[in-house]
Short mmCIF file of C-alpha atoms in Angstrom, two decimals:
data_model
loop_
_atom_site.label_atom_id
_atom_site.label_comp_id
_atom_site.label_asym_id
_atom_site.label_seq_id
_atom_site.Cartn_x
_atom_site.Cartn_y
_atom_site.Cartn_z
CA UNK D 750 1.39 -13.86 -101.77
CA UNK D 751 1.92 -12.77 -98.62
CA UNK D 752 5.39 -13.40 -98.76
CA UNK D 753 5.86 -12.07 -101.94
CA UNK D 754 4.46 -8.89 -100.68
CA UNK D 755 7.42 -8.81 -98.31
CA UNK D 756 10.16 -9.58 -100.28
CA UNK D 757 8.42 -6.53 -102.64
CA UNK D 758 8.38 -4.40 -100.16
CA UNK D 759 12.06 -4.87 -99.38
CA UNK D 760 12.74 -3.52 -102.50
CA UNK D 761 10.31 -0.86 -103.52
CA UNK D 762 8.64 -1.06 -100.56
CA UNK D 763 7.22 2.91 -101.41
CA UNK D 764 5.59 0.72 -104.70
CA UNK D 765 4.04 -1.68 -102.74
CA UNK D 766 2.16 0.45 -100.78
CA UNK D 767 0.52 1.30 -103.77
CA UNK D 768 -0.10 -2.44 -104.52
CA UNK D 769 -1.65 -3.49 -101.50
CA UNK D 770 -3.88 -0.75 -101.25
CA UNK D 771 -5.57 -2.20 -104.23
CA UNK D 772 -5.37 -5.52 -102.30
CA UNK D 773 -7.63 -4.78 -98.95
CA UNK D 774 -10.97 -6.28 -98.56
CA UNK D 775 -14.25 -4.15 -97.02
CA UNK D 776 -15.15 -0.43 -97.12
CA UNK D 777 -12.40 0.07 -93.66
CA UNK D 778 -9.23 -0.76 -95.09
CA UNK D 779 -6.65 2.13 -95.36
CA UNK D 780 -3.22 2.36 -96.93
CA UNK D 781 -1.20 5.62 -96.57
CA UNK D 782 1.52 6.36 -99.20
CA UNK D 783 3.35 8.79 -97.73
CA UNK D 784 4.19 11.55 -100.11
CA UNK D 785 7.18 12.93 -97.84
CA UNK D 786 10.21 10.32 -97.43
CA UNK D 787 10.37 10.58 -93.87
CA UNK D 788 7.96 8.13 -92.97
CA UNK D 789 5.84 5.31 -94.63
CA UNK D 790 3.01 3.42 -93.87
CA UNK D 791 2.40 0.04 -94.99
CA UNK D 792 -0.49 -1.53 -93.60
CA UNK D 793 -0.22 -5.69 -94.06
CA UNK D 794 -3.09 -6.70 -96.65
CA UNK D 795 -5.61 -9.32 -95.85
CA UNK D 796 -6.26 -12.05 -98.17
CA UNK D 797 -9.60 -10.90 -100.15
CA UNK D 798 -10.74 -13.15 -103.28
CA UNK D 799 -10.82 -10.19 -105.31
CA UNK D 800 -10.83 -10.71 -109.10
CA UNK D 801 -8.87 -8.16 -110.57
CA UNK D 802 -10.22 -7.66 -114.25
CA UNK D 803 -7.78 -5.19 -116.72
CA UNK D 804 -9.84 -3.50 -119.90
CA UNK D 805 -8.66 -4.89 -123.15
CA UNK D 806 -5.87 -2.83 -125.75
CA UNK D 807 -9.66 -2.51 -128.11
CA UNK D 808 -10.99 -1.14 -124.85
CA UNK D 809 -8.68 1.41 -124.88
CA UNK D 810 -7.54 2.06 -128.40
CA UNK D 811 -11.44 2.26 -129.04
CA UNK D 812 -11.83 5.14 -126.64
CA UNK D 813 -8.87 6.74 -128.16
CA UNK D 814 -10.55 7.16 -131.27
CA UNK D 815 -13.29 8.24 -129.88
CA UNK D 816 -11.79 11.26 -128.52
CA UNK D 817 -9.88 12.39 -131.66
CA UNK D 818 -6.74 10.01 -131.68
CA UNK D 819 -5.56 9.85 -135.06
CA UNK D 820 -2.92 6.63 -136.12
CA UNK D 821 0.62 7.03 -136.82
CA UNK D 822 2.71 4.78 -138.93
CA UNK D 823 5.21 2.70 -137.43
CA UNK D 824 4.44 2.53 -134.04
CA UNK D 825 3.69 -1.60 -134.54
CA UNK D 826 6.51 -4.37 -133.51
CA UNK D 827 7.74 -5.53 -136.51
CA UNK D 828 7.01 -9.33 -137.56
CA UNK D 829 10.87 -9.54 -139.03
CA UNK D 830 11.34 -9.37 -134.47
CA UNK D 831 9.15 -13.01 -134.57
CA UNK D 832 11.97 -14.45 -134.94
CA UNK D 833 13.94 -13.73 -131.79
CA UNK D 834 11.17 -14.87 -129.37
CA UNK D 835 12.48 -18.48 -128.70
CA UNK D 836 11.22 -18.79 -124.86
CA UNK D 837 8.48 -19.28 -123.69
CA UNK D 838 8.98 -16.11 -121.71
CA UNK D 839 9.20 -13.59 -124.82
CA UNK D 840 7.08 -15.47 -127.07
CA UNK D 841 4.22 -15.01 -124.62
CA UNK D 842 5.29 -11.39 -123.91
CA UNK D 843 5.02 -10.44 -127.58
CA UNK D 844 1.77 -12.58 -128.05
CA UNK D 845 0.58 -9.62 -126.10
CA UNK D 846 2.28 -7.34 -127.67
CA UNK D 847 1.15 -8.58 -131.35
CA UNK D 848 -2.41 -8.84 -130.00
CA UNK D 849 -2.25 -5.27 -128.98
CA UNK D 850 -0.73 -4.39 -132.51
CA UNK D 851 -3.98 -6.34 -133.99
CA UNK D 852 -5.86 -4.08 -131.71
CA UNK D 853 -5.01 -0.91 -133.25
CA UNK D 854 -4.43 -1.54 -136.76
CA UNK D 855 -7.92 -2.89 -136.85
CA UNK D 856 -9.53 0.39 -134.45
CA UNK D 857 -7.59 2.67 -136.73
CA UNK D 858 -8.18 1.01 -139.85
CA UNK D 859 -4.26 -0.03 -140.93
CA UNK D 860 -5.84 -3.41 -142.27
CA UNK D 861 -3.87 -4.29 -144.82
CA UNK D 862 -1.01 -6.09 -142.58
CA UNK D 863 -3.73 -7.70 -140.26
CA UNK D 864 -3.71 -11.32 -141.92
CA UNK D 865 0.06 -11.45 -141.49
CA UNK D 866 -0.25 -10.16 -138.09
CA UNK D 867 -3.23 -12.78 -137.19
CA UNK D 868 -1.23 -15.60 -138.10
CA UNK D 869 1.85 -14.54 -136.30
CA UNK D 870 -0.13 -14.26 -133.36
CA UNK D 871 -2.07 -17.64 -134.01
CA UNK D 872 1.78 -19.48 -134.93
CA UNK D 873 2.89 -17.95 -131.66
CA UNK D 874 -0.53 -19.47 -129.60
CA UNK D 875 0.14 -22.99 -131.45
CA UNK D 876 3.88 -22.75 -129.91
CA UNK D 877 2.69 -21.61 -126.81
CA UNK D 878 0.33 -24.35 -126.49
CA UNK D 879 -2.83 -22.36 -126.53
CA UNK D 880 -4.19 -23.32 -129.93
CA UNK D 881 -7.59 -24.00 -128.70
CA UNK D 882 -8.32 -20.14 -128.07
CA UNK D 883 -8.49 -19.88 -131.90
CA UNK D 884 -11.48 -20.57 -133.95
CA UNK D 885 -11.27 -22.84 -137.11
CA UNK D 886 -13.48 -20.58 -138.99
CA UNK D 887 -11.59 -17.73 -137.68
CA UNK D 888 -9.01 -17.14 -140.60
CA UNK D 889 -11.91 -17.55 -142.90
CA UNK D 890 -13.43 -14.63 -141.49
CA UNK D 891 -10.57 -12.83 -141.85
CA UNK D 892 -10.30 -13.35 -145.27
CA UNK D 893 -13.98 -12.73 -145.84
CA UNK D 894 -14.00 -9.42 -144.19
CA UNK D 895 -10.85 -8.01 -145.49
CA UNK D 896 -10.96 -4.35 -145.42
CA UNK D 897 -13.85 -3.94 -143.33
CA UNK D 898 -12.23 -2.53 -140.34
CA UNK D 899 -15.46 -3.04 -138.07
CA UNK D 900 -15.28 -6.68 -138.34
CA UNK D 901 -11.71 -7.13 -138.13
CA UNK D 902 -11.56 -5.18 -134.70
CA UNK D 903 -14.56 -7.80 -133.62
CA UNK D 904 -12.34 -10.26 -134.38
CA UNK D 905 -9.00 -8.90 -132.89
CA UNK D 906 -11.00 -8.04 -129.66
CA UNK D 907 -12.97 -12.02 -129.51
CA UNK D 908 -9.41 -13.13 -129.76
CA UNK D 909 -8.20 -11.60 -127.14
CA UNK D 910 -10.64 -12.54 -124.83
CA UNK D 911 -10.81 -16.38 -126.11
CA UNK D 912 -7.08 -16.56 -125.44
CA UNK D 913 -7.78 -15.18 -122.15
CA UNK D 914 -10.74 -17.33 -121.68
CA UNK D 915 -9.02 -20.38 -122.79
CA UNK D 916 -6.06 -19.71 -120.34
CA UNK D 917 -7.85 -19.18 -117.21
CA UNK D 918 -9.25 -22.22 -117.98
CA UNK D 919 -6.27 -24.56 -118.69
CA UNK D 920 -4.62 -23.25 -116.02
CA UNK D 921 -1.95 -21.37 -117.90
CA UNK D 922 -1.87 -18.32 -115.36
CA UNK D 923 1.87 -17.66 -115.91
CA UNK D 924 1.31 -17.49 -119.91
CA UNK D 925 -1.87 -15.23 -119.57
CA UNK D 926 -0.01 -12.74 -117.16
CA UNK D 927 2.76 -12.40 -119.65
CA UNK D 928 0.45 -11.54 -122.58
CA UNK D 929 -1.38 -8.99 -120.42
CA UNK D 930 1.65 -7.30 -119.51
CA UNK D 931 2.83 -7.45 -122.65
CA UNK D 932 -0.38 -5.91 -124.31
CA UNK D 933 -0.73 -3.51 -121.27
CA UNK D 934 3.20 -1.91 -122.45
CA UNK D 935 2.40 -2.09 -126.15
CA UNK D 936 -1.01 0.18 -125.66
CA UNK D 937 0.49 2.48 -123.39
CA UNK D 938 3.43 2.62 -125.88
CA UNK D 939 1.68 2.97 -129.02
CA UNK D 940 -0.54 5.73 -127.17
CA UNK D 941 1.85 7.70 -125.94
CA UNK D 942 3.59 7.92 -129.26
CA UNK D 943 0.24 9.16 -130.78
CA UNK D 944 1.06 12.45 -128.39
CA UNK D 945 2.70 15.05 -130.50
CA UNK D 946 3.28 17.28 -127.29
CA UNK D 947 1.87 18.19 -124.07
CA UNK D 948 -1.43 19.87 -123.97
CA UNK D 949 -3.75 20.70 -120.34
CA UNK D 950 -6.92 18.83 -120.78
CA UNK D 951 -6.21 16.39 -123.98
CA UNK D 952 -8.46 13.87 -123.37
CA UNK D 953 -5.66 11.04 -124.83
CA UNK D 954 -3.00 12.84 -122.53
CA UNK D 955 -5.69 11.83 -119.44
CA UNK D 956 -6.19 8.34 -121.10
CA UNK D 957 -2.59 7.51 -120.79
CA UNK D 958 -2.34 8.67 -116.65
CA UNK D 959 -5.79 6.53 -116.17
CA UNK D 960 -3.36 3.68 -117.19
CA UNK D 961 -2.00 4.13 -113.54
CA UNK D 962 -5.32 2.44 -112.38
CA UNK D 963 -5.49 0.00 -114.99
CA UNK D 964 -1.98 -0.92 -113.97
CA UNK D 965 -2.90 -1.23 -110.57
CA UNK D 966 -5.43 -3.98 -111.18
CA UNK D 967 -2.85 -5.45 -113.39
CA UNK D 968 -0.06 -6.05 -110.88
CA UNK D 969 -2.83 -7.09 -108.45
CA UNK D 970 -4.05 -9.48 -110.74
CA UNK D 971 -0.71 -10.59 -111.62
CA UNK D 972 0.11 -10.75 -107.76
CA UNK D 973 -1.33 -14.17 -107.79
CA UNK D 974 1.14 -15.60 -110.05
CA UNK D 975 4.17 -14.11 -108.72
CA UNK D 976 5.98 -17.17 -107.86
CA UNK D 977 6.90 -18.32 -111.25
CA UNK D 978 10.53 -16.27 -111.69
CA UNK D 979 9.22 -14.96 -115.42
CA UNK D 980 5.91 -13.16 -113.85
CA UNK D 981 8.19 -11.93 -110.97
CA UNK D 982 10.64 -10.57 -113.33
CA UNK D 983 7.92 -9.17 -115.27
CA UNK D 984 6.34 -7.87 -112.31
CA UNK D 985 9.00 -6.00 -111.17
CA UNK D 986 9.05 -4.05 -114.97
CA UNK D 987 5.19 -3.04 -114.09
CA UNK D 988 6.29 -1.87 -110.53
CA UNK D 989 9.41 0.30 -111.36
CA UNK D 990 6.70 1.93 -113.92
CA UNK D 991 3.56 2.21 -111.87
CA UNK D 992 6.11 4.31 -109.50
CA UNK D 993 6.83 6.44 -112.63
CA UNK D 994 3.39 7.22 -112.57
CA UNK D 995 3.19 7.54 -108.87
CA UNK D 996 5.84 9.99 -108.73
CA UNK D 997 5.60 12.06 -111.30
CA UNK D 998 1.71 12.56 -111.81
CA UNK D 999 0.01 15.55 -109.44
CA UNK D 1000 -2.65 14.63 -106.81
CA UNK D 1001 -5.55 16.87 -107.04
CA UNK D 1002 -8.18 16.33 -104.43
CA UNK D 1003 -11.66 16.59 -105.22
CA UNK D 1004 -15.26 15.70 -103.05
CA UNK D 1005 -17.13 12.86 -104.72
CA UNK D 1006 -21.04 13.19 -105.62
CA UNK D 1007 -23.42 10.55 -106.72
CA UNK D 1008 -26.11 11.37 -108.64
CA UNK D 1009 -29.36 10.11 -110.79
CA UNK D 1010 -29.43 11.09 -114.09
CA UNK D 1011 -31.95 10.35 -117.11
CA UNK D 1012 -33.58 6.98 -117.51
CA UNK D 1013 -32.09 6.75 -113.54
CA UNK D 1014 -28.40 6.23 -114.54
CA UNK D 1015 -25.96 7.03 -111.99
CA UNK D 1016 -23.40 9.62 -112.45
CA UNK D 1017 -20.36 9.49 -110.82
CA UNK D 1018 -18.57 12.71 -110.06
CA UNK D 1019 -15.28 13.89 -109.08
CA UNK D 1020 -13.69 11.99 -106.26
CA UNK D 1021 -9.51 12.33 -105.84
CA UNK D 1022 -7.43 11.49 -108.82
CA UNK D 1023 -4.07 11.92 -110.31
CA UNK D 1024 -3.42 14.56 -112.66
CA UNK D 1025 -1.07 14.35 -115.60
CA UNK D 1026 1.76 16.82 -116.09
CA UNK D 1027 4.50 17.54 -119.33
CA UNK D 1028 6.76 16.03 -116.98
CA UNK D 1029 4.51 13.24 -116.07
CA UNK D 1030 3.94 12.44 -119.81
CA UNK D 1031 7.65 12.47 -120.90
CA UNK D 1032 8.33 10.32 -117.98
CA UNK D 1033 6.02 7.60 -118.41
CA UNK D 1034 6.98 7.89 -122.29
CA UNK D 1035 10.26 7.56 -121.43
CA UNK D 1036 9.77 4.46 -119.34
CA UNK D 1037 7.08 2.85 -121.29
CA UNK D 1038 10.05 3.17 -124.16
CA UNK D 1039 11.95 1.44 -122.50
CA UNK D 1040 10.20 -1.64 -121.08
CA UNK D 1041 8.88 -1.67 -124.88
CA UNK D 1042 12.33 -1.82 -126.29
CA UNK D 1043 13.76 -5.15 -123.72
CA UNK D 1044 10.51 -6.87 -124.44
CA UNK D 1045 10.66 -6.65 -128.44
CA UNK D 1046 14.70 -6.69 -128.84
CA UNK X 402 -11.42 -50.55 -103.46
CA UNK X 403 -8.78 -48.56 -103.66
CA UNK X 404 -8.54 -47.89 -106.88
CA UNK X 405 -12.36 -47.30 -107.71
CA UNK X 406 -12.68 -44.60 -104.84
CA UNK X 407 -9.19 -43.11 -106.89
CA UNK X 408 -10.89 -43.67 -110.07
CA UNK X 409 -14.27 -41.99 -108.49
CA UNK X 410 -12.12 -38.90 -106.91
CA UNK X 411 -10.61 -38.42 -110.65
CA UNK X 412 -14.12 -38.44 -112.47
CA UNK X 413 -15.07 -36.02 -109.76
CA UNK X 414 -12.30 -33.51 -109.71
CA UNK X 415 -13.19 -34.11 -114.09
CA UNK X 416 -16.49 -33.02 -113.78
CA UNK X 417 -15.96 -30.21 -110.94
CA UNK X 418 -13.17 -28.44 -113.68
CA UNK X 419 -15.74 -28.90 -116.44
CA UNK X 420 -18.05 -27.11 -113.96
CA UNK X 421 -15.79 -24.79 -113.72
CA UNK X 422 -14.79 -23.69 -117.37
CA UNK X 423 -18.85 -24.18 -117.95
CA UNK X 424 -19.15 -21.35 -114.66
CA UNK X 425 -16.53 -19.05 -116.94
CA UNK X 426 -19.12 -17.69 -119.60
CA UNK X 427 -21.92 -17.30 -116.55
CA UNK X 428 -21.84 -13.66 -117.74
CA UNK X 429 -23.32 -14.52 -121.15
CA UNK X 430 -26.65 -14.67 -119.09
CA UNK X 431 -26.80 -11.84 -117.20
CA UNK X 432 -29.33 -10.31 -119.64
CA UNK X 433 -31.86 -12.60 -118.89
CA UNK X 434 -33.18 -10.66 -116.22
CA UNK X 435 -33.55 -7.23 -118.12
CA UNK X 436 -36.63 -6.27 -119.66
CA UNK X 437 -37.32 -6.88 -123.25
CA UNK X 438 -36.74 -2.89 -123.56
CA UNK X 439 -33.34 -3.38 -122.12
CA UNK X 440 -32.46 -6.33 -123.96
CA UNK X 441 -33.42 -4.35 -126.77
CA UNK X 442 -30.85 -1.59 -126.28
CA UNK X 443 -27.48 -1.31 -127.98
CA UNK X 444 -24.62 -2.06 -125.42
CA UNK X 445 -21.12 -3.59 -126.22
CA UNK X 446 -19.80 -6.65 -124.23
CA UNK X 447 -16.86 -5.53 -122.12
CA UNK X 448 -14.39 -8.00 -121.83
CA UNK X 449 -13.82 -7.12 -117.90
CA UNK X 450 -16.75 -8.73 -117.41
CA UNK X 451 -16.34 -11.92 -114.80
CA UNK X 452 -17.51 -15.67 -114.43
CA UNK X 453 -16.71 -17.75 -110.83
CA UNK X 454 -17.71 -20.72 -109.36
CA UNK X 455 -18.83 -19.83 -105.40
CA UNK X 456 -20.04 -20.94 -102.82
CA UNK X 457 -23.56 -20.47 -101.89
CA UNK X 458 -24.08 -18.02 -99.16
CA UNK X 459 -20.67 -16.05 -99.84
CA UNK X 460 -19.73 -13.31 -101.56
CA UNK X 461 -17.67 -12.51 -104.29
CA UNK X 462 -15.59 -9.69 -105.35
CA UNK X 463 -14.00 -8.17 -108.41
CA UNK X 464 -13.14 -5.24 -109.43
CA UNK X 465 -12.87 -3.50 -112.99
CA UNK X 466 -12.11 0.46 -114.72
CA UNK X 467 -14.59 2.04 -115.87
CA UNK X 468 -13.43 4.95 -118.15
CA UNK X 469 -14.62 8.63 -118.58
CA UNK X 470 -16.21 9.03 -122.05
CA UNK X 471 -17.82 5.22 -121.71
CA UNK X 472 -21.91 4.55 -120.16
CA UNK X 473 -21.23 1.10 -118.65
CA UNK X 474 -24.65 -1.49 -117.80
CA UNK X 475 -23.51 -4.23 -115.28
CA UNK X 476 -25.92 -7.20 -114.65
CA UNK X 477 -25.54 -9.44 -111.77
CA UNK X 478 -26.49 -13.58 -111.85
CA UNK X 479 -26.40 -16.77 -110.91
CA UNK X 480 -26.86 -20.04 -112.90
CA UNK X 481 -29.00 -21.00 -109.43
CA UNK X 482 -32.54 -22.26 -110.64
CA UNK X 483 -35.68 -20.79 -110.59
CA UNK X 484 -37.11 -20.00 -107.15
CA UNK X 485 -33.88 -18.86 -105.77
CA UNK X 486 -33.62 -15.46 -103.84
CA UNK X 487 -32.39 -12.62 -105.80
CA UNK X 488 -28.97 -11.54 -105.54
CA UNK X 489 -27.91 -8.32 -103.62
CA UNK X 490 -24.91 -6.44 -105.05
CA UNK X 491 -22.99 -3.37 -104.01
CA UNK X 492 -20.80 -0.88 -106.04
CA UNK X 493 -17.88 1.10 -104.38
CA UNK X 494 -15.59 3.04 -105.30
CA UNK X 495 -11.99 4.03 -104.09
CA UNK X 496 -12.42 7.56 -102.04
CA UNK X 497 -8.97 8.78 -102.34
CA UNK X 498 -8.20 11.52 -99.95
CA UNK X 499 -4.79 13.44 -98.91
CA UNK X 500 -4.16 13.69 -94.91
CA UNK X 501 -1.89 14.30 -92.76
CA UNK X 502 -0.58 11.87 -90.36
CA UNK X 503 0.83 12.41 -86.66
CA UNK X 504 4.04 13.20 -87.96
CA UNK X 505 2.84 15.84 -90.21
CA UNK X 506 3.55 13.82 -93.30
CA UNK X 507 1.35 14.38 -96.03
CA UNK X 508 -0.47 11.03 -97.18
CA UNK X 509 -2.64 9.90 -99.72
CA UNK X 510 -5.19 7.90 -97.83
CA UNK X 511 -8.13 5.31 -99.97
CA UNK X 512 -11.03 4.15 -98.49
CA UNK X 513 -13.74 2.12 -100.77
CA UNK X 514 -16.70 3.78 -100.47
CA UNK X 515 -20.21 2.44 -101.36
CA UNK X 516 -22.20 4.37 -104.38
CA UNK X 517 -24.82 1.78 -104.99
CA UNK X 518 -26.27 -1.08 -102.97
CA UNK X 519 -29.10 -2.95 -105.38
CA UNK X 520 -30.84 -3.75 -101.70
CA UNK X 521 -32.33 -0.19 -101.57
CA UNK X 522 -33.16 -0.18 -104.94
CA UNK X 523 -35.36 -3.19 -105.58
CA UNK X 524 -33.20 -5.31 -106.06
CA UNK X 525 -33.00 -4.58 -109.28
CA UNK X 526 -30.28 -6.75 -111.14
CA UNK X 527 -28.87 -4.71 -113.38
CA UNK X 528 -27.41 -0.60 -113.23
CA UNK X 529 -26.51 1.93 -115.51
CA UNK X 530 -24.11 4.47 -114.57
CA UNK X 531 -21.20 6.58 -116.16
CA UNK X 532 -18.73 8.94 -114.90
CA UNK X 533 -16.75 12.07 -115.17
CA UNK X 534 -13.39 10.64 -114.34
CA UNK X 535 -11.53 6.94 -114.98
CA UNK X 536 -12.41 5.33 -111.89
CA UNK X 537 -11.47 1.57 -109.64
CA UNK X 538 -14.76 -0.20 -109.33
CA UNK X 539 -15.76 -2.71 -107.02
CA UNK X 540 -18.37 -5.02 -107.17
CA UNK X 541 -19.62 -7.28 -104.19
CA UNK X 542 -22.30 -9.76 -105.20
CA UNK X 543 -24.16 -11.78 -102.09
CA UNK X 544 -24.61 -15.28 -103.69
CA UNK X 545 -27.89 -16.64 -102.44
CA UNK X 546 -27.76 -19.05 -99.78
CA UNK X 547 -30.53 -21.14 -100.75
CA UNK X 548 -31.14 -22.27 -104.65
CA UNK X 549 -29.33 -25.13 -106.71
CA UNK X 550 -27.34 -24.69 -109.29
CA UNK X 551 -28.75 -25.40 -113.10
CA UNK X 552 -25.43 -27.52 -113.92
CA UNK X 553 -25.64 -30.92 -113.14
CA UNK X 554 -22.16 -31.37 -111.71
CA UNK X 555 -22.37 -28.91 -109.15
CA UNK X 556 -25.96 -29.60 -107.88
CA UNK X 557 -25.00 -31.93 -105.46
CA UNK X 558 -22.30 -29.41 -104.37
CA UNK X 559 -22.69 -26.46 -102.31
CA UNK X 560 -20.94 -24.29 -105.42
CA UNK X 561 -22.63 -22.01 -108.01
CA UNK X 562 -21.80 -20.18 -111.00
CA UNK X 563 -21.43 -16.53 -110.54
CA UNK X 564 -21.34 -13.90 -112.90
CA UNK X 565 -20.85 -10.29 -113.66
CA UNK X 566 -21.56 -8.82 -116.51
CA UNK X 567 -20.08 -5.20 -117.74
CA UNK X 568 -21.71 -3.51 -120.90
CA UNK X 569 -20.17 0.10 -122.75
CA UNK X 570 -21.24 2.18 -125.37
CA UNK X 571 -19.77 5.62 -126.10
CA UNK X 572 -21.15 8.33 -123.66
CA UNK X 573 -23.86 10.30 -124.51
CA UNK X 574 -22.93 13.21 -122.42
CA UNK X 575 -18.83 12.55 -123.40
CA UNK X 576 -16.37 14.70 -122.03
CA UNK X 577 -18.93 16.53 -119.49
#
């Protein structure tokens, strides 16, 4: 990994920065990213057995909702594209990306295309060798619940984390870091595209820049994997767009405060974050575009 | 002799992986600490929630987002048996600061910084918390050094089953 970190850093080493400060182990590791080009820090990570966990496309698409985010039509891969995916490489990618699909048809009720979309995704697994993620009984439920939304995003989000399950376990690393990525782009893509235009203070506008931390923990996560060529290819995608996000989002300091709350919960407060802009939004649009349209070609 | 000390070191490394898938859904029991009250409360599984197989006396790390608008519960355990010591855990939190260095560059500089440490809290197993913007948790959890585990392949090991377990439901309070 170490290694890998290098040969990163050659490259975008301003990127990697980012990385490895996700990376370091204890409450006294630093990493500067220097903001001016003149100089840059990079401070060599240690080796912690961190396990990186990334929140699920229902995770997020749920939370959407929650805050007012309304569906649009057509923002789903089409299943005519199944086709095309041959190797192993883009089959696994658009598992991810299909699984995402499932995600928010079912959170935004667009059920009627979910069966056809569910068995896509469950062909695909069978190909990619990870039939034992899916549940027998599973298209039976399906069929059962029909047009109950509620259930069928259940099922969409037990799915997901089965498959993910099921990899980890089988040792199938490589496949399960391709579906992430690939559901990863297809949220951020499909929320994005629910943006009509730029507004201060949208909650779903702030959604999409928190994706910068979720794709942090992603490419750390994905960091362990890195020496099979399709994750590193893949890897280097997520990289030239978490330094969209780096570069074009505004830091806004802020002091952090812990508090108790009722029933003793703790409230977290404040704390340095990045701050999304119109230019920070059409940017990571842009990008997220992009990456969307070479995975699903 | 060969062959049944290769045949023996298969059937091990066998029932060490099964251990291992088995340690993967460790989470699943993290309730069984909580009152019946808490038990009792609505909470959705988050699927950032973690299993590991560890070694006793070490500790393990992971780290999940926890989104604005979402109350999280997390719940520590172990699949050690009864009579073990109770686990400590500690939350942080990336501090993220700007400074400048000696060069008078500007620099965004991270430090994890602790928010909760279940040690000066009775150790308590379990914590609610929620907050006002999308943050990078950590979690440390100090796997007991004494106990054996409840699954039969790894009780002869030094190796437990670890879990965290991470719980949302919409915020009460959303949006602040």
């Amino acid at each position: 990994m170490k290694n890998k970190n290098l040969i990163l850093g050659a490259a975008a080493a301003f990127t990697v920065s980012m990385m490895v400060s996700c990376g370091g182990d204890g409450q006294e590791d630093v990493t500067n990213v220097v903001l001016d080009d003149t100089t840059q820090t990079v401070t060599e990570p240690e080796q912690p057995a961190v396990d990186y966990a990334v929140p699920t496309p229902n995770e997020l698409f749920e939370i959407i909702k929650i805050q007012g985010g309304e569906q649009k039509v057509g923002l789903v891969n089409p299943l005519d594209n199944r086709s095309k995916y041959v190797e192993t490489k883009t089959k696994a990618i658009n598992f991810g990306i299909y699984s995402a699909d499932l995600a928010y048809m079912s959170c935004f009720g667009i059920g009627t295309e979910f069966l056809m979309y569910f068995k896509a995704i469950e062909e695909m697994g069978t190909e990619l060798g990870i039939e034992g993620a899916f549940d027998e009984e599973l298209m039976g439920r399906i069929e059962n619940n029909e047009g109950d939304t509620d259930s069928l995003f259940a099922i969409s989000n037990e799915t997901y984390y089965d498959s993910y399950l099921y990899l980890e376990e089988n040792d199938k690393g490589v496949e399960l870091c391709l579906i992430m990525a690939g559901g990863y782009i297809e949220s951020l893509y499909i929320v994005c595209n629910l943006v009509d235009k730029y507004k201060e203070g949208d909650p779903i506008i702030e959604k999409i820049g928190d994706q910068k931390l979720v794709l942090e923990n992603l490419l750390d996560f994905i960091l362990q994997y890195s020496d099979d060529q399709s994750v590193s290819e893949i890897m280097d995608d997520l990289i030239s767009l978490s330094e969209v996000f780096e570069t074009s989002m505004e830091f806004e300091e802020s002091g952090t405060s812990i508090d108790k709350g009722e029933n003793n919960m703790l409230v977290l407060s404040g704390g340095g974050s990045y701050k999304m802009t119109k230019t920070a939004l059409e940017k990571i649009t842009a990008k997220v575009e992009e990456l969307r349209a070479n995975y699903t070609k | 002799m060969k062959k049944a000390i290769f045949i023996g070191s298969v059937l091990m490394a066998v029932v060490v992986l099964q251990a291992y898938a088995q340690c993967n859904k460790t989470h699943y029991f993290c309730t069984a600490s909580l009152s019946k009250e808490e038990q009792a409360e609505f909470w959705n599984l988050n699927n950032q929630s973690q299993s590991a197989m560890f070694a006793k006396g070490e500790v393990y790390e992971m780290s999940f987002i926890a989104y604005k608008g979402y109350d999280y519960r997390l719940s520590v355990c172990t699949d050690i048996a009864e009579g073990g010591d109770k686990i400590q855990f500690e939350m942080l939190q990336d501090e993220v600061v700007r400074v400048k260095d000696e060069y008078g560059n500007t620099n965004i500089k991270k430090t994890k910084e602790s928010i909760y440490k279940n040690a000066e809290d009775g150790l308590k197993q379990s914590i609610t918390f929620t907050t006002d913007k999308t943050k990078k948790i950590y979690v440390k959890v100090n796997i007991p050094s004494s106990g054996t585990s409840k699954d039969k392949a790894l009780g002869k090991t030094d190796n437990v089953c670890v879990g965290v377990l991470l719980e949302h439901k919409e915020a009460a309070s959303l949006g602040f």
